[in-house]
XYZ file of C-alpha atoms in Angstrom:
608
model
C 80.624 160.111 119.615
C 79.293 163.691 119.461
C 78.447 165.363 122.101
C 76.304 168.331 120.692
C 73.167 168.591 121.571
C 71.941 169.005 117.922
C 72.245 167.073 114.660
C 71.906 163.343 113.934
C 74.437 160.469 114.500
C 74.009 157.075 113.313
C 75.606 153.951 114.560
C 76.705 151.530 111.934
C 77.308 148.199 112.107
C 75.802 144.324 111.279
C 73.461 142.410 113.629
C 74.936 141.897 116.926
C 77.686 144.134 117.611
C 76.103 145.949 120.023
C 75.046 149.067 118.482
C 71.659 149.026 120.837
C 73.408 148.638 123.601
C 76.213 151.866 122.901
C 73.014 153.730 121.918
C 71.349 152.501 125.533
C 74.551 153.164 127.373
C 75.030 156.936 125.627
C 71.869 157.829 126.572
C 72.017 156.711 129.940
C 74.790 159.092 130.460
C 73.820 161.708 128.329
C 69.807 161.866 129.792
C 70.168 165.002 131.755
C 71.152 167.215 128.529
C 67.939 166.736 126.528
C 64.710 168.276 127.649
C 62.720 164.702 126.547
C 64.078 161.125 125.218
C 61.988 159.200 122.711
C 62.737 155.314 122.251
C 61.215 154.115 118.315
C 61.600 151.121 117.170
C 62.075 151.211 113.650
C 60.779 147.886 112.493
C 57.613 148.800 113.742
C 57.346 152.794 114.274
C 56.734 152.179 117.415
C 57.868 154.041 120.889
C 59.609 151.137 122.936
C 56.912 152.092 125.686
C 53.490 151.261 123.478
C 52.995 154.758 122.408
C 52.280 155.544 118.548
C 55.183 157.379 116.818
C 52.895 160.911 116.553
C 52.980 161.089 120.002
C 57.100 160.930 119.938
C 57.061 163.864 117.257
C 54.393 166.006 119.213
C 56.390 165.732 122.259
C 56.944 169.118 124.248
C 60.743 169.639 125.409
C 60.843 170.107 129.139
C 62.609 173.014 130.280
C 63.651 174.692 126.683
C 66.002 171.725 126.098
C 66.505 170.310 122.594
C 64.480 166.627 122.711
C 66.898 163.558 122.252
C 65.045 160.668 119.312
C 66.641 157.640 118.860
C 65.559 155.819 115.884
C 66.519 151.917 116.588
C 66.903 149.669 113.882
C 66.509 151.543 110.668
C 67.112 149.756 107.670
C 68.077 152.278 105.735
C 68.912 156.333 104.847
C 65.708 156.347 103.027
C 63.319 155.275 105.912
C 64.337 157.952 107.933
C 61.840 160.388 106.362
C 59.127 158.915 108.108
C 61.003 159.306 111.318
C 61.599 163.210 111.432
C 60.076 165.373 113.619
C 59.448 168.366 110.964
C 61.632 171.591 112.599
C 62.044 170.819 115.671
C 65.674 171.011 117.309
C 66.823 168.001 118.872
C 69.582 164.948 118.108
C 68.344 162.153 116.729
C 70.729 158.916 117.606
C 70.224 156.222 115.121
C 71.454 153.017 114.925
C 71.482 151.154 111.780
C 72.522 147.383 109.801
C 72.891 149.810 106.111
C 76.079 150.852 104.450
C 78.388 153.681 106.442
C 78.579 155.337 102.879
C 74.737 156.227 102.677
C 74.883 158.547 105.971
C 78.368 160.264 104.740
C 78.054 163.740 104.629
C 74.823 165.243 106.687
C 75.069 162.502 109.651
C 77.953 161.884 111.868
C 78.369 157.760 111.076
C 80.158 156.021 114.169
C 81.162 152.462 112.915
C 80.597 149.659 114.744
C 82.506 146.588 114.364
C 82.734 143.015 116.054
C 85.580 142.955 118.704
C 89.232 141.615 117.175
C 89.788 138.073 118.186
C 91.883 139.074 121.733
C 88.476 141.021 123.175
C 86.369 137.674 121.702
C 88.481 135.503 123.808
C 89.460 137.315 126.589
C 85.175 137.793 127.067
C 85.136 134.220 126.759
C 87.635 132.952 128.990
C 86.858 135.939 131.706
C 82.858 134.597 131.488
C 83.847 130.952 131.274
C 86.291 130.093 133.766
C 87.122 126.426 132.380
C 87.312 127.179 128.391
C 91.265 127.501 127.228
C 92.493 130.039 125.116
C 92.782 127.660 122.240
C 88.584 126.482 122.278
C 88.325 130.446 123.152
C 89.977 131.434 119.785
C 87.699 128.073 117.623
C 84.624 129.585 119.099
C 85.406 133.121 118.628
C 86.642 132.095 114.664
C 82.997 130.428 113.929
C 81.154 133.164 115.343
C 83.245 136.001 113.448
C 84.035 137.773 116.878
C 80.231 139.164 117.570
C 79.348 139.908 120.704
C 75.411 139.056 120.504
C 76.453 135.346 119.282
C 79.613 135.223 121.637
C 77.009 135.710 124.322
C 74.627 132.698 123.259
C 78.129 130.463 123.542
C 78.469 131.845 126.766
C 75.224 130.235 127.928
C 75.659 126.657 126.483
C 78.988 126.226 127.953
C 77.770 127.543 131.282
C 75.207 125.204 131.297
C 77.254 122.461 130.679
C 77.632 121.943 127.004
C 81.217 121.222 125.604
C 83.090 123.511 123.069
C 83.028 120.571 120.697
C 79.335 119.491 121.078
C 78.758 123.754 120.912
C 80.023 124.173 117.307
C 78.594 121.137 116.199
C 75.194 122.551 116.875
C 76.053 125.650 116.182
C 76.865 124.230 112.634
C 73.714 120.824 112.569
C 71.306 122.631 114.534
C 71.632 126.664 114.794
C 67.877 127.696 115.408
C 68.736 125.580 119.047
C 71.919 127.670 119.669
C 70.833 130.942 118.253
C 67.301 130.884 118.315
C 66.755 131.708 122.064
C 65.747 134.844 123.395
C 68.682 137.083 123.172
C 70.887 138.672 126.277
C 70.423 142.138 127.917
C 67.003 142.502 126.494
C 67.442 142.431 122.799
C 64.129 141.713 121.263
C 63.864 138.801 119.330
C 66.639 136.460 118.666
C 69.762 136.077 116.232
C 68.016 133.819 114.288
C 64.803 135.983 113.801
C 66.921 138.579 112.626
C 68.856 136.586 110.133
C 65.611 135.208 108.769
C 64.232 138.865 108.277
C 67.018 139.907 106.656
C 66.463 136.836 104.035
C 63.099 137.445 104.175
C 63.267 141.061 102.945
C 66.159 140.412 100.286
C 63.899 137.584 99.129
C 60.554 140.417 98.964
C 62.823 142.356 96.713
C 64.015 139.407 94.063
C 64.502 135.447 94.982
C 67.507 134.818 93.322
C 69.437 137.993 95.644
C 68.471 135.885 98.500
C 70.156 132.507 96.443
C 73.376 134.430 95.726
C 73.553 135.606 99.746
C 73.542 132.109 101.109
C 75.757 131.029 97.745
C 78.526 133.557 98.944
C 78.116 132.070 102.446
C 78.833 129.204 101.460
C 81.649 130.287 99.901
C 82.684 132.480 103.022
C 83.762 133.876 105.339
C 86.447 134.697 104.035
C 85.557 138.305 101.433
C 84.411 137.731 97.863
C 86.186 139.628 95.550
C 83.925 141.281 93.092
C 86.670 142.633 90.694
C 87.732 139.318 89.918
C 84.173 138.956 88.150
C 85.375 137.531 84.743
C 83.093 138.261 81.427
C 82.126 134.993 80.713
C 78.385 134.275 79.785
C 76.900 132.958 83.033
C 73.362 130.942 83.432
C 71.846 130.810 86.550
C 69.188 128.810 87.756
C 65.699 129.239 87.574
C 64.116 130.521 91.381
C 61.303 127.615 90.679
C 63.063 124.802 88.577
C 66.544 124.216 89.169
C 66.951 121.875 85.891
C 65.912 125.445 83.651
C 68.647 127.693 83.425
C 68.677 131.281 82.790
C 71.433 133.456 80.730
C 73.207 135.995 83.710
C 75.495 138.912 82.118
C 78.582 138.942 85.032
C 77.284 142.732 84.987
C 74.160 141.749 86.768
C 76.072 139.777 89.041
C 77.992 142.911 90.297
C 75.210 144.815 90.886
C 73.912 142.412 92.706
C 76.583 142.786 95.555
C 76.280 146.312 96.991
C 72.705 144.627 97.461
C 73.637 142.185 99.690
C 75.795 144.775 101.060
C 72.993 146.605 102.547
C 71.027 143.173 104.435
C 72.682 143.284 107.598
C 74.290 139.973 106.974
C 76.945 141.109 104.806
C 79.036 144.481 103.747
C 80.544 145.759 100.625
C 83.523 147.427 100.784
C 86.202 148.311 98.334
C 84.481 144.910 95.904
C 84.870 142.735 98.157
C 81.520 140.881 99.218
C 82.182 140.208 103.373
C 79.288 138.083 104.506
C 79.148 137.677 108.543
C 81.468 134.708 109.520
C 77.513 133.639 112.303
C 75.759 133.173 108.614
C 78.254 132.054 107.073
C 79.077 128.680 110.107
C 75.261 128.171 110.430
C 73.969 128.405 106.874
C 74.097 125.114 106.030
C 72.082 124.181 109.437
C 69.604 126.501 108.596
C 68.266 126.320 105.146
C 65.742 123.504 104.179
C 66.212 121.290 101.716
C 65.355 122.828 98.639
C 67.040 126.450 99.969
C 69.973 124.497 100.011
C 70.074 122.656 96.663
C 69.471 126.922 94.985
C 72.558 127.804 97.595
C 74.815 124.727 96.046
C 73.620 125.507 92.166
C 74.437 129.088 92.849
C 77.185 127.880 94.096
C 78.503 126.601 91.422
C 77.686 130.292 89.548
C 79.989 132.040 91.639
C 82.819 129.632 91.073
C 82.447 130.034 86.925
C 82.444 133.867 87.456
C 85.751 133.668 89.512
C 87.279 131.236 86.933
C 90.933 133.818 86.489
C 91.900 131.315 84.016
C 90.372 132.951 80.553
C 91.098 136.106 81.052
C 94.977 135.842 82.008
C 97.076 133.735 79.637
C 100.457 135.165 81.133
C 101.594 131.880 84.107
C 102.930 134.778 86.611
C 99.269 137.072 86.514
C 97.292 134.177 86.512
C 98.854 133.135 89.910
C 98.156 136.722 91.296
C 94.058 136.131 89.910
C 94.008 133.022 91.718
C 95.892 134.089 95.012
C 92.663 136.388 95.424
C 89.949 133.851 94.449
C 91.476 130.764 96.247
C 90.250 131.170 99.507
C 86.566 130.040 98.315
C 87.250 127.996 95.994
C 88.929 126.440 98.781
C 85.687 127.100 101.434
C 83.309 125.315 98.870
C 82.813 121.729 99.596
C 83.778 119.475 96.329
C 80.996 116.983 96.890
C 78.475 120.127 96.553
C 78.943 120.772 93.320
C 76.735 120.655 90.796
C 77.278 121.334 87.137
C 80.043 120.351 84.836
C 81.255 123.869 84.432
C 82.135 124.186 88.365
C 82.883 120.594 88.490
C 86.379 121.874 85.939
C 87.101 125.184 87.291
C 87.074 123.176 90.862
C 89.900 121.244 89.079
C 91.637 123.624 88.028
C 91.735 125.278 91.501
C 93.233 122.180 92.934
C 95.169 121.961 89.767
C 96.954 125.452 90.552
C 97.577 124.428 94.112
C 98.982 121.484 93.412
C 101.602 123.403 90.687
C 102.072 125.531 94.281
C 103.182 122.534 95.803
C 100.278 121.576 97.602
C 99.411 118.681 96.375
C 99.330 116.604 100.205
C 97.068 119.593 101.279
C 94.912 118.533 97.567
C 94.780 115.362 97.375
C 91.681 114.064 99.576
C 89.462 117.465 98.141
C 90.824 115.817 94.206
C 90.098 112.282 94.932
C 86.435 114.037 96.069
C 85.695 115.794 93.336
C 86.337 112.968 90.876
C 83.866 110.784 92.814
C 81.544 113.361 92.657
C 82.194 114.014 88.636
C 81.263 110.230 88.191
C 78.304 110.475 90.617
C 77.076 112.803 88.043
C 77.452 112.027 85.115
C 78.985 109.348 82.769
C 82.706 108.241 83.870
C 83.762 109.406 79.826
C 82.611 112.577 80.354
C 85.652 115.004 79.150
C 84.763 117.278 82.909
C 85.434 114.048 84.589
C 88.457 113.153 82.970
C 89.978 116.303 83.132
C 89.173 116.180 87.446
C 91.364 112.398 86.638
C 93.757 113.860 85.172
C 94.407 116.823 88.279
C 94.384 113.739 90.792
C 96.961 111.776 88.561
C 99.318 114.364 88.871
C 98.692 115.060 92.045
C 100.069 111.447 92.856
C 102.799 111.604 90.779
C 104.117 114.692 92.609
C 103.290 113.132 96.286
C 105.263 110.068 94.905
C 102.162 107.556 95.141
C 103.088 106.025 92.027
C 100.959 102.744 92.585
C 97.537 105.115 92.746
C 99.499 106.865 89.512
C 99.677 103.670 87.524
C 96.204 102.429 88.774
C 94.229 105.869 88.045
C 96.286 106.070 84.689
C 95.413 102.852 83.430
C 91.479 103.938 83.382
C 91.789 106.936 82.254
C 93.687 106.095 79.199
C 91.130 103.364 78.491
C 88.627 105.690 78.688
C 89.970 107.975 76.460
C 90.814 105.392 74.021
C 87.390 104.241 73.651
C 86.486 107.635 73.186
C 89.387 109.102 71.143
C 90.865 106.264 69.867
C 94.711 105.294 70.993
C 96.100 108.169 68.903
C 94.503 110.700 70.093
C 95.995 113.790 71.298
C 94.204 113.620 75.038
C 94.974 109.805 75.098
C 98.751 110.476 73.938
C 99.110 113.075 76.860
C 97.216 110.485 79.299
C 99.950 107.799 78.359
C 103.171 110.178 78.781
C 102.190 111.227 82.671
C 101.900 107.515 83.190
C 105.896 106.678 82.222
C 107.351 107.959 85.672
C 104.784 106.813 87.845
C 105.346 103.176 86.228
C 108.959 103.711 86.508
C 108.275 104.517 90.156
C 106.761 101.008 90.798
C 109.721 99.568 89.985
C 108.802 99.083 86.212
C 111.420 100.405 84.389
C 111.987 98.365 80.958
C 108.133 98.982 80.754
C 108.632 102.546 81.621
C 111.404 103.241 79.060
C 109.195 101.357 76.916
C 106.343 102.885 77.092
C 108.061 106.677 76.666
C 109.597 105.665 73.103
C 106.217 104.138 71.800
C 104.031 107.521 73.135
C 107.503 109.758 72.002
C 106.940 108.402 68.224
C 103.222 108.803 68.163
C 103.342 112.314 69.624
C 105.756 113.330 67.280
C 104.089 111.918 64.564
C 100.971 113.818 65.479
C 102.093 117.054 67.084
C 105.766 117.314 65.679
C 109.196 117.438 67.422
C 108.813 120.885 69.071
C 105.691 120.388 70.597
C 105.422 121.396 74.290
C 103.503 117.278 74.712
C 106.003 116.159 72.714
C 108.958 117.785 74.597
C 107.269 117.098 77.769
C 107.036 113.474 76.935
C 110.921 113.309 75.770
C 111.766 114.688 79.391
C 110.142 111.905 81.051
C 112.233 109.135 79.189
C 115.019 110.752 80.266
C 113.533 109.798 83.867
C 112.894 106.536 82.341
C 116.581 105.758 81.560
C 118.046 106.976 84.499
C 115.495 104.866 86.413
C 116.995 102.271 84.442
C 120.329 102.477 85.136
C 121.157 103.725 81.773
C 123.157 107.245 82.312
C 124.736 107.634 79.158
C 121.435 107.766 77.186
C 119.222 110.043 80.484
C 122.553 112.983 79.726
C 122.008 112.951 76.306
C 118.176 112.843 75.915
C 118.116 115.317 79.024
C 120.905 117.713 76.795
C 118.611 117.768 74.194
C 115.378 118.232 75.170
C 116.348 120.932 78.159
C 117.845 123.072 75.156
C 114.766 122.589 73.071
C 112.189 123.419 75.785
C 114.267 126.600 76.727
C 113.922 128.162 73.476
C 110.260 127.050 72.639
C 108.983 127.681 76.347
C 111.767 130.080 77.922
C 114.512 129.094 80.707
C 111.768 129.569 83.838
C 109.333 127.319 82.795
C 108.547 124.957 84.770
C 108.517 121.882 82.744
C 111.721 123.412 81.676
C 112.730 123.437 85.842
C 111.558 120.371 86.044
C 113.708 118.911 83.120
C 116.574 120.918 84.223
C 116.602 119.113 87.672
C 116.436 115.504 86.120
C 119.113 116.291 84.380
C 121.368 117.634 87.291
C 120.229 113.689 88.819
C 121.025 111.985 85.661
C 124.443 113.823 85.843
C 124.852 113.405 89.857
C 124.570 109.618 89.903
C 126.737 109.412 86.399
C 129.810 109.706 88.541
C 131.065 111.622 85.902
C 129.651 115.053 85.492
C 130.016 115.844 89.043
C 130.622 119.936 88.021
C 127.548 119.965 86.099
C 125.775 118.160 88.768
C 126.343 121.254 90.559
C 126.031 123.849 88.287
C 122.803 122.853 87.182
C 121.519 121.780 90.757
C 122.743 125.504 92.021
C 121.013 127.607 88.839
C 117.820 125.278 89.086
C 117.759 126.035 92.503
C 117.864 129.992 91.765
C 115.652 129.718 88.931
C 112.900 128.096 91.233
C 113.194 130.173 93.938
C 112.118 133.078 91.767
C 109.345 130.957 89.784
C 107.722 129.278 92.386
C 108.314 130.490 95.888
C 110.816 129.513 98.738
C 108.107 127.241 100.126
C 107.727 124.988 97.018
C 108.785 121.171 97.688
C 110.848 120.909 94.789
C 113.080 123.893 96.059
C 113.547 121.552 98.614
C 114.125 118.423 96.286
C 117.053 120.346 94.170
C 118.045 121.826 97.342
C 119.018 118.000 98.434
C 120.202 117.223 94.973
C 122.979 120.084 95.337
C 124.294 119.301 99.102
C 124.328 115.538 98.252
C 126.504 116.137 95.154
C 128.701 118.869 96.999
C 128.875 116.055 100.060
C 130.061 113.583 98.179
C 132.159 115.362 95.730
C 134.240 117.457 98.724
C 132.965 115.650 101.904
C 131.359 118.759 102.944
C 127.845 120.433 102.842
C 127.510 123.759 100.680
C 125.225 125.555 103.281
C 123.922 123.207 106.637
C 121.039 125.419 107.057
C 120.164 124.589 103.672
C 120.476 121.036 104.429
C 118.427 120.737 107.532
C 116.031 123.265 105.580
C 115.318 120.708 102.951
C 115.780 117.374 105.079
C 112.773 118.625 107.146
C 110.306 119.761 104.165
C 111.174 116.702 102.254
C 110.367 114.293 105.719
C 107.094 117.426 106.021
C 106.104 116.307 102.465
C 107.662 112.750 101.732
C 107.934 110.904 105.239
C 111.347 109.244 106.769
C 111.260 106.980 104.074
C 111.999 109.343 101.502
C 115.025 108.669 99.055
C 116.930 111.712 99.565
C 115.489 111.675 103.562
C 117.703 108.525 104.089
C 120.799 109.877 101.804
C 120.957 113.255 103.302
C 120.506 112.091 107.101
C 123.539 109.453 106.370
C 125.332 113.067 105.171
C 124.601 114.479 108.359
C 125.509 111.611 110.616
C 128.776 111.210 108.696
C 129.760 114.667 109.027
C 128.743 114.533 113.178
C 126.269 116.617 112.882
C 122.418 116.134 114.509
C 119.198 117.715 114.554
């Protein structure tokens, strides 16, 4: 901070970072440089000792030294005029939770931020002797490393509360945890400051505070304002949730900077950062009606962040999803309210499954599917769409029995609405082909594939993407049935057609290529073709899917196994170990490729 006796210095930061403490320490160290010191509480416009502001403004300097005026808790630079001392020379020190940009140009701005994680953990472990580093990290994460909140945690844990007990109370009963008087003569409590900020927002416009609550439900990862799309939005009425009001996306974008001034969030570089403490405690703070409003507004934000319509290109869509996925993952699927949000949440989970994170997403999709059936009819298109996502996730994770059971339900519902020849009905039927064969019903799987292929060729044409996908699945069913020659012929034909229609690196094409390489391998007469196709598919998967995708491990396993059986050696021991560990992680030790890789390693005298 500046040592100059004149000018204005502003300590800027969110509630609870220690701005008042820093100001007090600075005043204590520099008091001898000033003729008088006046500490004003901005909230009530009075001196800290109870004297009116007018007395501070008329106070004489001692010994010709300039006066120091401390204005504590000034909300915004627009409120500064009523505290100015006219033409009197002196230094003004301000603490504020408003945006730093407001003060730039005419005041020295000193940002005061929460501690970093190491400092927060160090503080907790120093003051709570029995606390381990991992538990200290959990508390620091929940409280966003905020010094004031950490002081509350210290008090609770030193009274004998367990870490889990504290964290549970923080989420469920935050008023009991953060509602007492703050440490070091902090005025009021942290809860009081939070409620003061919310009330101030509500006095401006009630829907703004609901937007803050919704952003907290999707936090604490910053919410990217630039990702708000252009599609029409509908927000709930402030009084009646069932009444919808049109909301232009521009109105939503304009609201984010307003939220950044409230002290519970900041808005910098088009990112809305909601205080982690508020994100942790919001569900426990809100009354029931406020929770319903927040959940409904959460749906508005999710629909606004939907990247699908604006980015048709698959690779760019992945980049856009990467920006908004943390917000979708923070949303509890059982809190979804609207059909639109149900659809976009399903799309987010489907994207995660596409990234190979199907094990992670499985439970969430199951909850979302049940939530959809609670809100709407079982035949609702949005609910069936969530079912499709769950069916794909089951199949990817080799939970074939669950996939067959769910697929039968979805087919029946779609057939009752659109008929057995409906496009969506046929698409759902096609999705059951591989799970059916995976359950051992290989003859039924081949028969179902042929029937679906004939129907889709009639409805959509031979070169439609859905038709080609079903043909690829028929090749897999033929391989499962031991019909290697048919599987190779079908696989080669559909791979060529898919490459022509979709391009060489489309996920459908890569899946077909992998399955064809498996057919080459298992036929026993196309070993060289199998090695070449596995290698090329592995290269393209690395470019399109990423090195961590489980499909990479599956293809690498195929390449190493065929190389071992052909030449009695692995092509890459390192790649073999990597594939083995990933497949164990994703599918367990009972997976067929895991067993075969382990046998190959044992035959070569390799140990793990």
